[in-house]
PDB file of N, CA and C in Angstrom:
ATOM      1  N   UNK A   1     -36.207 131.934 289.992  1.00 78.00           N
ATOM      2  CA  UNK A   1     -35.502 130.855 290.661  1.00 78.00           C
ATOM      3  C   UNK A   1     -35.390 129.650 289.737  1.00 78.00           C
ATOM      4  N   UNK A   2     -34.371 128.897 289.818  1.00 81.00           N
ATOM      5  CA  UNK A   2     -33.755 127.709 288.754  1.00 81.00           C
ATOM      6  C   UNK A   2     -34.317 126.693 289.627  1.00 81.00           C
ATOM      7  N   UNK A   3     -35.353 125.859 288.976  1.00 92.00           N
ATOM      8  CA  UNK A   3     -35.946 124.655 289.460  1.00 92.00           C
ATOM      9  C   UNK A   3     -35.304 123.130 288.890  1.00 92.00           C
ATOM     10  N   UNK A   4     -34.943 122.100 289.165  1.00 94.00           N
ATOM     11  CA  UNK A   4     -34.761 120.771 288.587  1.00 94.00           C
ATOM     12  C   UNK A   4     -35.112 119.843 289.422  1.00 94.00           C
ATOM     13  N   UNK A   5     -35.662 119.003 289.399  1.00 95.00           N
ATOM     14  CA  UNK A   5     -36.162 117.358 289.426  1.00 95.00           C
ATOM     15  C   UNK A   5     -35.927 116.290 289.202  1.00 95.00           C
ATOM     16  N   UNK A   6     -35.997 115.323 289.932  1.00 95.00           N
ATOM     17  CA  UNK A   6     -35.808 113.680 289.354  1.00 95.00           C
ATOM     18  C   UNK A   6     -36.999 113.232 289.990  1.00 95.00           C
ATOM     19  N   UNK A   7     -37.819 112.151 288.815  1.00 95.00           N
ATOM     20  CA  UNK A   7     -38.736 110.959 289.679  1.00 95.00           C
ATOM     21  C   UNK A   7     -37.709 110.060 290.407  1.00 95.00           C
ATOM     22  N   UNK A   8     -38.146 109.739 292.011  1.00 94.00           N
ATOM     23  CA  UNK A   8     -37.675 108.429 292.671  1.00 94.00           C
ATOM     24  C   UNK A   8     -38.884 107.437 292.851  1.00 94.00           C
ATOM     25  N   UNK A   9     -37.985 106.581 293.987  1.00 93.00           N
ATOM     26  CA  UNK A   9     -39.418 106.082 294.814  1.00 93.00           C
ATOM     27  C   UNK A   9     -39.720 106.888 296.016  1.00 93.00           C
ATOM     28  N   UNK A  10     -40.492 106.469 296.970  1.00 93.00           N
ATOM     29  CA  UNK A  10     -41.271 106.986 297.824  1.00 93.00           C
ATOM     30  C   UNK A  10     -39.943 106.706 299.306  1.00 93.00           C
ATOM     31  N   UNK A  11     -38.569 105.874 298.906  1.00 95.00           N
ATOM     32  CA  UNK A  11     -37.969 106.189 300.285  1.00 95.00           C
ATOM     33  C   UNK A  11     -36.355 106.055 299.122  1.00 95.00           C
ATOM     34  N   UNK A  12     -36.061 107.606 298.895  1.00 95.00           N
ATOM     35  CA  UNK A  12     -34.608 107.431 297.897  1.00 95.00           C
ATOM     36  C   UNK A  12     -33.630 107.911 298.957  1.00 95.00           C
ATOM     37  N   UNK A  13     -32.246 107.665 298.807  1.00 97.00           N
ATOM     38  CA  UNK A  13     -31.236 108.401 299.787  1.00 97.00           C
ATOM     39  C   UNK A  13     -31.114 109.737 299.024  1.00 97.00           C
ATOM     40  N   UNK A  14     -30.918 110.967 300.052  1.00 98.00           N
ATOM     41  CA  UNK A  14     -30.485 112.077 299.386  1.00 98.00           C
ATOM     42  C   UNK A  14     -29.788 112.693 300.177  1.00 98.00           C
ATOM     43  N   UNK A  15     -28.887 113.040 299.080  1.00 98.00           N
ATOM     44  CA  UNK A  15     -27.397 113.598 300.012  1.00 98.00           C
ATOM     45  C   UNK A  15     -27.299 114.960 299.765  1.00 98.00           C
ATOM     46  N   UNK A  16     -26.765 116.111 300.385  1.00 98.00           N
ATOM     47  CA  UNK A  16     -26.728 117.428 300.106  1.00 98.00           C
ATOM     48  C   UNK A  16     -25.928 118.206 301.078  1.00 98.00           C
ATOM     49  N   UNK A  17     -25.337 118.698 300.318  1.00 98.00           N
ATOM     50  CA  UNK A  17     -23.806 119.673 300.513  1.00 98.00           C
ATOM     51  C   UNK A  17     -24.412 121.089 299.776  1.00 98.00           C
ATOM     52  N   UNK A  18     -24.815 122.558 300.494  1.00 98.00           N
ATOM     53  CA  UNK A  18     -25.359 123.891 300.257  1.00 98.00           C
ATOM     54  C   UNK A  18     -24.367 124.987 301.086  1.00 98.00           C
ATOM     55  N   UNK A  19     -23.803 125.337 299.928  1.00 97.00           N
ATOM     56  CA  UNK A  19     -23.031 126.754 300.399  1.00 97.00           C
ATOM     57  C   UNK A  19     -24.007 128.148 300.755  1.00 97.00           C
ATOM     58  N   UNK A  20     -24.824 127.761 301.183  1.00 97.00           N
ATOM     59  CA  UNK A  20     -25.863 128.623 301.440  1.00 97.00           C
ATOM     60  C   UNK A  20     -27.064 128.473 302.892  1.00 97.00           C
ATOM     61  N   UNK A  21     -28.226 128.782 302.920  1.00 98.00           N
ATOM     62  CA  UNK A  21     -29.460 128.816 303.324  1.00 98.00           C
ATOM     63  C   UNK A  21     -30.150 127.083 303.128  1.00 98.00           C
ATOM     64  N   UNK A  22     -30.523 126.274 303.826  1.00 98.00           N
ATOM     65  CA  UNK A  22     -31.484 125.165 303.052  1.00 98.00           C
ATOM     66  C   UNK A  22     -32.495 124.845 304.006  1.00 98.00           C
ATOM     67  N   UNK A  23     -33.832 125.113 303.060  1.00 98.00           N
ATOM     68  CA  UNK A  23     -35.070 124.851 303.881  1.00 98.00           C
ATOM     69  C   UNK A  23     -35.752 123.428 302.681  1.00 98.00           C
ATOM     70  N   UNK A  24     -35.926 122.636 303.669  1.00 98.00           N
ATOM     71  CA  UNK A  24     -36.321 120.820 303.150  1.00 98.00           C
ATOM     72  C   UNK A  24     -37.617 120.831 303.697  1.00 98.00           C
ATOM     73  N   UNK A  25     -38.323 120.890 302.960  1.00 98.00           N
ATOM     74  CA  UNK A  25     -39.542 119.908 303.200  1.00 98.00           C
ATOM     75  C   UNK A  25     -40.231 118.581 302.469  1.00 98.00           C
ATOM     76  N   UNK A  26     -40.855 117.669 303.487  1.00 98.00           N
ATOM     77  CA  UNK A  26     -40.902 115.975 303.054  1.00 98.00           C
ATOM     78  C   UNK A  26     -42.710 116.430 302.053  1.00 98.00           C
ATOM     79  N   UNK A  27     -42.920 115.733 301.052  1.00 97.00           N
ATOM     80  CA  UNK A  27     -43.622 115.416 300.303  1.00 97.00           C
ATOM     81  C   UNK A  27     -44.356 114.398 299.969  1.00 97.00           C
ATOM     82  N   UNK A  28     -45.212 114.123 299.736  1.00 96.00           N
ATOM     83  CA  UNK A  28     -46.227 113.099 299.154  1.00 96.00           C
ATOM     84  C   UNK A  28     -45.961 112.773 297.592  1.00 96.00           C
ATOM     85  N   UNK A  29     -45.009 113.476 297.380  1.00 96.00           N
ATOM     86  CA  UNK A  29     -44.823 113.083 296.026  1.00 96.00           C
ATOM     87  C   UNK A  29     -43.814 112.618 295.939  1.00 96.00           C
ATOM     88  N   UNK A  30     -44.039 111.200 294.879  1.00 96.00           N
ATOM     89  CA  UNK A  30     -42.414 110.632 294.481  1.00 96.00           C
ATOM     90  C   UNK A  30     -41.157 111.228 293.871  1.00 96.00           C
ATOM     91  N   UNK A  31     -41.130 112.605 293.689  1.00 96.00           N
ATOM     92  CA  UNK A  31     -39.520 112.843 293.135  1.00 96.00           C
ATOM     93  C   UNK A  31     -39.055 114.283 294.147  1.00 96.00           C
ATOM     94  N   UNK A  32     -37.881 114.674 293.716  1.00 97.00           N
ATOM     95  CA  UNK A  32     -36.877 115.632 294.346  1.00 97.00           C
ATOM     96  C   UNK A  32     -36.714 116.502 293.820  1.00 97.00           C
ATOM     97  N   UNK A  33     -37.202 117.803 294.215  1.00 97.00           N
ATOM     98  CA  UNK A  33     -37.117 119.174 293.707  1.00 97.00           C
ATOM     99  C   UNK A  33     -36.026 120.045 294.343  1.00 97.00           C
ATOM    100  N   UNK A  34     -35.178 120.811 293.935  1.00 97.00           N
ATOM    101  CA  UNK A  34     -34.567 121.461 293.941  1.00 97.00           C
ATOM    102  C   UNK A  34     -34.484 123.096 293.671  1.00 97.00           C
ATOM    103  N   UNK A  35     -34.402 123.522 294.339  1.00 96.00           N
ATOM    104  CA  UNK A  35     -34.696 125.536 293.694  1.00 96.00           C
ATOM    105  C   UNK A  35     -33.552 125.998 293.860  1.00 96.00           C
ATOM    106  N   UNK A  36     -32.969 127.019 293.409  1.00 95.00           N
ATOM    107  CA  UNK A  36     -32.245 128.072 293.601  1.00 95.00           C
ATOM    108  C   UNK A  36     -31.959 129.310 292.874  1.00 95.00           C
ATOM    109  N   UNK A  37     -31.458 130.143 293.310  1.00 93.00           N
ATOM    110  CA  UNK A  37     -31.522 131.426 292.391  1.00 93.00           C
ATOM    111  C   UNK A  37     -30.863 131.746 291.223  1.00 93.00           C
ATOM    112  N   UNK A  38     -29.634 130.567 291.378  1.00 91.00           N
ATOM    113  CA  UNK A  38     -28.670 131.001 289.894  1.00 91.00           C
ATOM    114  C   UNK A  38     -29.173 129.147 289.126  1.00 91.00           C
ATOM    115  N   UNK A  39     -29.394 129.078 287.728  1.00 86.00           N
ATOM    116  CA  UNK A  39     -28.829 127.878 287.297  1.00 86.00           C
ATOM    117  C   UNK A  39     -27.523 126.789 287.753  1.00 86.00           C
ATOM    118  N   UNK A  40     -26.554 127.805 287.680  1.00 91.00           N
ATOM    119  CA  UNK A  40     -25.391 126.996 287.391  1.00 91.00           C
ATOM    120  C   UNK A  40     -24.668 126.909 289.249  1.00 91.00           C
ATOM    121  N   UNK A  41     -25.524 127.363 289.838  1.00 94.00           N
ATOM    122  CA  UNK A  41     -25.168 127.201 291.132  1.00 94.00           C
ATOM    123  C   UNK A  41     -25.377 125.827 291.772  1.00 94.00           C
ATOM    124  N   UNK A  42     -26.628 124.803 291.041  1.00 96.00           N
ATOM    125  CA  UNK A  42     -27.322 124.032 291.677  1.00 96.00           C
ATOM    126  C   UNK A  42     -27.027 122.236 290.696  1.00 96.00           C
ATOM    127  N   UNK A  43     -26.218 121.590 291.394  1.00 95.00           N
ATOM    128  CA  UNK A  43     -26.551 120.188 290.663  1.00 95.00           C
ATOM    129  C   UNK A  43     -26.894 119.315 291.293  1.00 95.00           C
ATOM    130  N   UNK A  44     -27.893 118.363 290.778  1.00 95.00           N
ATOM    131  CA  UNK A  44     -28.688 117.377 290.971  1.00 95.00           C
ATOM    132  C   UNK A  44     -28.796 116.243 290.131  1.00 95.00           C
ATOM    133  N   UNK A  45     -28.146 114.952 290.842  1.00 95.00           N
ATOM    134  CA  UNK A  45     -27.559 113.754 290.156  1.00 95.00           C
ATOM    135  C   UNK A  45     -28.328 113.209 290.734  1.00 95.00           C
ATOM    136  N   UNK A  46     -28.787 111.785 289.942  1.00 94.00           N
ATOM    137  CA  UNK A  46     -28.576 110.624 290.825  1.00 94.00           C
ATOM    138  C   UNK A  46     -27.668 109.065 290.441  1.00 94.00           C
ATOM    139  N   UNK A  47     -27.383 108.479 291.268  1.00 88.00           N
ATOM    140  CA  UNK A  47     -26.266 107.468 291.202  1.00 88.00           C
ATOM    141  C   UNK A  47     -27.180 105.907 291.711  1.00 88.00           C
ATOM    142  N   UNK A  48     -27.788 105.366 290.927  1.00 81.00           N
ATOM    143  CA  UNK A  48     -28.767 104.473 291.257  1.00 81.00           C
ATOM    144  C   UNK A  48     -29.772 104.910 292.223  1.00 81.00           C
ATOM    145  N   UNK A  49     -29.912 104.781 293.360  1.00 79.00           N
ATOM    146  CA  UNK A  49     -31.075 105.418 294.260  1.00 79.00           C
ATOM    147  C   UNK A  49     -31.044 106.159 295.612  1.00 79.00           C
ATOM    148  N   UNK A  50     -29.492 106.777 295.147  1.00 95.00           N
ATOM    149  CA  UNK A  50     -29.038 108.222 295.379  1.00 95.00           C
ATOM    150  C   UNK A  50     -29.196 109.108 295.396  1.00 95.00           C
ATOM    151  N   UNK A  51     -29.455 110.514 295.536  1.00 97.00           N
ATOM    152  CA  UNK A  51     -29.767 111.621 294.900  1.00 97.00           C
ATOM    153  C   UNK A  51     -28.752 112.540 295.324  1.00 97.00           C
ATOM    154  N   UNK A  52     -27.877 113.556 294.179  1.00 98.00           N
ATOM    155  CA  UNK A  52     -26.884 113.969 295.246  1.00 98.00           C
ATOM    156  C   UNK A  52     -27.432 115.872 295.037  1.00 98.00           C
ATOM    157  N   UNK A  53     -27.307 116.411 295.839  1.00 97.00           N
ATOM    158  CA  UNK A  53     -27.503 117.944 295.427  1.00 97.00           C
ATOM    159  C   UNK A  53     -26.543 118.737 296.011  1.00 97.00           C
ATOM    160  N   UNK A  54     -25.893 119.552 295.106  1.00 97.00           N
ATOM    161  CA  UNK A  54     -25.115 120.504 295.655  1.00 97.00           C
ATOM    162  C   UNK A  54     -25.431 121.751 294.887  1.00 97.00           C
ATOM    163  N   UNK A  55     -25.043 122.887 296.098  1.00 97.00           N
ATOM    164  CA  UNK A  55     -25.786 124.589 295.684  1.00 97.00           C
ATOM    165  C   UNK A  55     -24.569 125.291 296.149  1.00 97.00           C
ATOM    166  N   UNK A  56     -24.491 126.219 295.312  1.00 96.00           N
ATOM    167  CA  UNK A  56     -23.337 126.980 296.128  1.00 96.00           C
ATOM    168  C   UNK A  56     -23.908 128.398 296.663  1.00 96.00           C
ATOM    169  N   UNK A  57     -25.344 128.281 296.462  1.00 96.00           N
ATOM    170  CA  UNK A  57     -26.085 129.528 297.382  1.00 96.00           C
ATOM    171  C   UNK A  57     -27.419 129.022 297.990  1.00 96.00           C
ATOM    172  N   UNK A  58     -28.492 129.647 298.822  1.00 97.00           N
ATOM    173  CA  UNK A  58     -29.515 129.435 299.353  1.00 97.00           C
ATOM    174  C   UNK A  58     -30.022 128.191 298.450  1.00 97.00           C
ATOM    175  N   UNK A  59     -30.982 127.130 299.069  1.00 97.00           N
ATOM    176  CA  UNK A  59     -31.512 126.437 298.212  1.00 97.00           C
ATOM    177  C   UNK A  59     -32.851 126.179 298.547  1.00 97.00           C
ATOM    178  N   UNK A  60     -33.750 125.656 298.252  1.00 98.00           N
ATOM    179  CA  UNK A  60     -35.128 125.297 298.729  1.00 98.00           C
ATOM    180  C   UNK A  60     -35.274 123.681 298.237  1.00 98.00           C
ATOM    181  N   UNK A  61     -35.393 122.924 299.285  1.00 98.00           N
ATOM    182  CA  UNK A  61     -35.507 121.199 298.669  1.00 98.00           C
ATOM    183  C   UNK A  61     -37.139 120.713 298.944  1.00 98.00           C
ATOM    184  N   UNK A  62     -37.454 120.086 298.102  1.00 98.00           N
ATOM    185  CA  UNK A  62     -38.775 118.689 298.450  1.00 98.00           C
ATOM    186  C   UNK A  62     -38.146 117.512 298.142  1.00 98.00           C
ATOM    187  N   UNK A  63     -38.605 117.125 299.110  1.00 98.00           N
ATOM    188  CA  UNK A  63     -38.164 114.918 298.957  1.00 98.00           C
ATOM    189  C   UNK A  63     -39.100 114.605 299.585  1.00 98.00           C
ATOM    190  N   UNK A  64     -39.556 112.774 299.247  1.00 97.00           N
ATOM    191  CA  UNK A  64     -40.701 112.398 299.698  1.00 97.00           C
ATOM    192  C   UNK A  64     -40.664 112.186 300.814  1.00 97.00           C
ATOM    193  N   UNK A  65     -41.310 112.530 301.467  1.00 97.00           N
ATOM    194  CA  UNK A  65     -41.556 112.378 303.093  1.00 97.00           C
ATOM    195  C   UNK A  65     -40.857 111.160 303.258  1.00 97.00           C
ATOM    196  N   UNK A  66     -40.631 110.190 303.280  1.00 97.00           N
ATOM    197  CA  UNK A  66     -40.094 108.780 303.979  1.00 97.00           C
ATOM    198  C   UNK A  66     -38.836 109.106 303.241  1.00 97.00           C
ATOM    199  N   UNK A  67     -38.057 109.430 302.815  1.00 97.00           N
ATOM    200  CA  UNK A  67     -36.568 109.922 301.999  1.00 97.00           C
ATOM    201  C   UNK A  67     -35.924 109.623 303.262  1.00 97.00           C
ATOM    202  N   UNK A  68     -34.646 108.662 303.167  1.00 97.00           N
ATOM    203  CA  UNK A  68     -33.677 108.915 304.103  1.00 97.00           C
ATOM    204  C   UNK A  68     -32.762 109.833 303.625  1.00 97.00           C
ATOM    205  N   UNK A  69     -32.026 110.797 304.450  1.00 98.00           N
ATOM    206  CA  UNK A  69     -31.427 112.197 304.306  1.00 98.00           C
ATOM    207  C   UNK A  69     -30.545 112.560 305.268  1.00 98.00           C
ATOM    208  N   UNK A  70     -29.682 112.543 304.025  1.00 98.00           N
ATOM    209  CA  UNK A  70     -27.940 113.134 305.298  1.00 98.00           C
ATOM    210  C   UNK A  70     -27.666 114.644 304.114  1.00 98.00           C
ATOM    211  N   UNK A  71     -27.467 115.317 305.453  1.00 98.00           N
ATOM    212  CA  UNK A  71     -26.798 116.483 305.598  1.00 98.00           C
ATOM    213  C   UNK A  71     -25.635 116.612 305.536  1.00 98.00           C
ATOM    214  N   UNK A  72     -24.856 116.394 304.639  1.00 98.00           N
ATOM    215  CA  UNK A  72     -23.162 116.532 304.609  1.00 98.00           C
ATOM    216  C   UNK A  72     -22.881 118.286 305.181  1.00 98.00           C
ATOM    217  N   UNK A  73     -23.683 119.269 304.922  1.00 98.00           N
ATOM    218  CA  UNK A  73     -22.994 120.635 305.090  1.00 98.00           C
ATOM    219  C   UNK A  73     -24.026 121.523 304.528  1.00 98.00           C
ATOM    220  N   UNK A  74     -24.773 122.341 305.488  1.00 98.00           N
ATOM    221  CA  UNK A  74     -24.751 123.310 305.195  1.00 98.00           C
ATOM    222  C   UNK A  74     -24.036 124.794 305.627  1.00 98.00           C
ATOM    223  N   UNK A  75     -23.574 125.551 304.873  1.00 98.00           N
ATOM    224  CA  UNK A  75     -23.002 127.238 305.370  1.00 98.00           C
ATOM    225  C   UNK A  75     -24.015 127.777 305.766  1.00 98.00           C
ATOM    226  N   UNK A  76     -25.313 128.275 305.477  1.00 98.00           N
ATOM    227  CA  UNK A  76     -25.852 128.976 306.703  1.00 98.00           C
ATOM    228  C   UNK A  76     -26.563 128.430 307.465  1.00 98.00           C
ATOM    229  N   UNK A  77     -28.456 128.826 307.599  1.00 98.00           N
ATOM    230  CA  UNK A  77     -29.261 128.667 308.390  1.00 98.00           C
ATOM    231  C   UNK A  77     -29.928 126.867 307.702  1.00 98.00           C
ATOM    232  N   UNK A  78     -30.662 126.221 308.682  1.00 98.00           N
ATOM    233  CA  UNK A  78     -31.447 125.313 308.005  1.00 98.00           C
ATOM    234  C   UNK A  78     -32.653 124.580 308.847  1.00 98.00           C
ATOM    235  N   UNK A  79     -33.553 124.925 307.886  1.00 98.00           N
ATOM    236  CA  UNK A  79     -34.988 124.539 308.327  1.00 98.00           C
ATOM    237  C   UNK A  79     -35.489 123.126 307.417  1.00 98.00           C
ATOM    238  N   UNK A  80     -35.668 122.304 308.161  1.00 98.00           N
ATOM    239  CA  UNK A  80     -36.369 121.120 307.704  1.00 98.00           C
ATOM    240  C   UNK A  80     -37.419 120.715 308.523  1.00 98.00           C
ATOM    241  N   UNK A  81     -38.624 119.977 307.144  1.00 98.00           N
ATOM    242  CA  UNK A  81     -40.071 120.172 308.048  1.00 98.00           C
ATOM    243  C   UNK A  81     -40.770 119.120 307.522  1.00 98.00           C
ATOM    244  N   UNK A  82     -41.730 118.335 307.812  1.00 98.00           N
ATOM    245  CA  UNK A  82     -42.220 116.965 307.184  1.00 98.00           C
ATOM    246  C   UNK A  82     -41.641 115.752 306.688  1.00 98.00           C
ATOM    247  N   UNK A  83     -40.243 115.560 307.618  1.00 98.00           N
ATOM    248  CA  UNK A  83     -39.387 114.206 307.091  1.00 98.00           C
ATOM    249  C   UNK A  83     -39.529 112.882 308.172  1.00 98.00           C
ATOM    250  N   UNK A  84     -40.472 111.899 307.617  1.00 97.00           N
ATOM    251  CA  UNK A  84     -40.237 110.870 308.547  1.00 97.00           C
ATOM    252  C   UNK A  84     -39.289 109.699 308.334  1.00 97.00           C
ATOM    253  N   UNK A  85     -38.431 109.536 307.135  1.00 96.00           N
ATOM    254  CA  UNK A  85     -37.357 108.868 307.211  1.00 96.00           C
ATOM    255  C   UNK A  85     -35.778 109.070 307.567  1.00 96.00           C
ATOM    256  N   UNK A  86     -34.963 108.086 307.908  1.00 96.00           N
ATOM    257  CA  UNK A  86     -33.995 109.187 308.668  1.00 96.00           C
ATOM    258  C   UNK A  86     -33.453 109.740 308.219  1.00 96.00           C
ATOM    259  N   UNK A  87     -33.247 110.827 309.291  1.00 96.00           N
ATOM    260  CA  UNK A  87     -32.357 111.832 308.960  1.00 96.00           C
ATOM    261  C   UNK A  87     -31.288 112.492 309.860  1.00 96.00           C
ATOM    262  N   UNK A  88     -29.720 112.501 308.945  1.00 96.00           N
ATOM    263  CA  UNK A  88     -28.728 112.375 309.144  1.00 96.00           C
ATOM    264  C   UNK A  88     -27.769 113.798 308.920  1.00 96.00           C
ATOM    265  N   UNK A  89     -27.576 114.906 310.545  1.00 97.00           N
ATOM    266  CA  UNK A  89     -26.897 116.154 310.131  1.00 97.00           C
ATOM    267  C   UNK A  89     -25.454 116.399 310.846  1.00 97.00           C
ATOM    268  N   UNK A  90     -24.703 116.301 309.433  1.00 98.00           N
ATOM    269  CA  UNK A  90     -22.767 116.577 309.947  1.00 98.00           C
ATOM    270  C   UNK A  90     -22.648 117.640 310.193  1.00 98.00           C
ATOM    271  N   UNK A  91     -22.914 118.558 309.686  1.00 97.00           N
ATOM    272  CA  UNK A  91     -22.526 120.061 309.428  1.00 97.00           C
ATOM    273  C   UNK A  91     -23.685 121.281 309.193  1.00 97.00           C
ATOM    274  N   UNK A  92     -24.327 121.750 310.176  1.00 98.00           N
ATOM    275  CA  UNK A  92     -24.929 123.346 309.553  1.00 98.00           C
ATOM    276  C   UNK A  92     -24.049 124.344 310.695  1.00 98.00           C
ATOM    277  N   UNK A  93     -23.669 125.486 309.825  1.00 97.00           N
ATOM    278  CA  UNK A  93     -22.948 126.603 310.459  1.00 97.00           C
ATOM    279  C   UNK A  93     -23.925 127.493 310.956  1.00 97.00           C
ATOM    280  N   UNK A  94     -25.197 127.785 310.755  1.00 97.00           N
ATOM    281  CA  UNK A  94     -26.032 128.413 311.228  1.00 97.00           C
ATOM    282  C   UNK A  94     -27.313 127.985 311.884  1.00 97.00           C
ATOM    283  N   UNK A  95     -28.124 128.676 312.084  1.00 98.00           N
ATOM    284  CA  UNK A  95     -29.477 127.946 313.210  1.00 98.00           C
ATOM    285  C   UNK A  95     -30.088 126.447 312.129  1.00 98.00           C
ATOM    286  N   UNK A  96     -30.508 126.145 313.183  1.00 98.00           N
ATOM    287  CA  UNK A  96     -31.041 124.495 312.643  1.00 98.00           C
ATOM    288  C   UNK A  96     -32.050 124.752 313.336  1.00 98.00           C
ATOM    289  N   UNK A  97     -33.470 124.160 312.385  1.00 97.00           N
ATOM    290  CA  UNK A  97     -34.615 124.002 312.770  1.00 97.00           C
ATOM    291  C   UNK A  97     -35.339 123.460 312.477  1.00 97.00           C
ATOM    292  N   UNK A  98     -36.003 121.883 313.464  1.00 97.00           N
ATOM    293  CA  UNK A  98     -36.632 120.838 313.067  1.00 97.00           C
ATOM    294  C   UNK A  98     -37.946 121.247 313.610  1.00 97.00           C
ATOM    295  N   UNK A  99     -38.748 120.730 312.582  1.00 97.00           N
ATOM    296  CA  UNK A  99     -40.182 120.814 312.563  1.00 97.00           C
ATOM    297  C   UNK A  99     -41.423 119.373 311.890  1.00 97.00           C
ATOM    298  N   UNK A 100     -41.836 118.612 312.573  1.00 95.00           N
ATOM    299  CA  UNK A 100     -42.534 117.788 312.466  1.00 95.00           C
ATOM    300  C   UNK A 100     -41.494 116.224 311.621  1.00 95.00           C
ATOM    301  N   UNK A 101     -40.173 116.038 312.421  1.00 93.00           N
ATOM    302  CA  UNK A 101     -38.819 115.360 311.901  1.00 93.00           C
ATOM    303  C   UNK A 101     -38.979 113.806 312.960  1.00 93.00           C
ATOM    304  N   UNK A 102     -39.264 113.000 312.466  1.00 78.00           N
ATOM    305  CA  UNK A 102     -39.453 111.598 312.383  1.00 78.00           C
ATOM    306  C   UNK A 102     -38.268 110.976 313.067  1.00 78.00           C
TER     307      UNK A 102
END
């Protein structure tokens, strides 16, 4: 699996658009991890204290627990779990599932 990272602070915006699967969980740690199965499937910017991620297959995210977080789109299923800052969902086409969500 293709991993990448940025250090933030402890409350960054992160935005994410996944042509796939996305399971988020909030962290104690200051930066934003990203997984997925191909390299070139997965980019991860940031735009001052932004973070933007887009996947065009399954992805696996960490952000720091207090991260405010919008969901522009996901295509399939999505599980998010340990986020107490807000969080913001436009679009999942498949099951949604909140777990310990602030």
């Amino acid at each position: 699996m293709e991993k990448k990272g940025l250090p933030t602070s402890k409350t960054p915006k992160v935005i994410l658009e996944i042509d796939g699967d996305l399971t988020l969980k909030g962290s104690d740690e200051p930066e934003v991890i990203a997984k997925c199965p191909s390299p070139e499937d997965l980019t991860l910017e940031r735009r001052e204290e932004e973070i933007f991620i887009r996947c065009q297959s399954d992805c696996a995210v960490r952000v720091p627990s207090a991260a405010a977080v919008q969901i522009k789109r996901v295509s399939g299923h999505a599980t998010l779990k340990s986020l107490e800052g807000e969080t913001t969902i436009d679009q999942v086409s498949g099951h949604l599932t909140l777990r310990s969500v602030g």
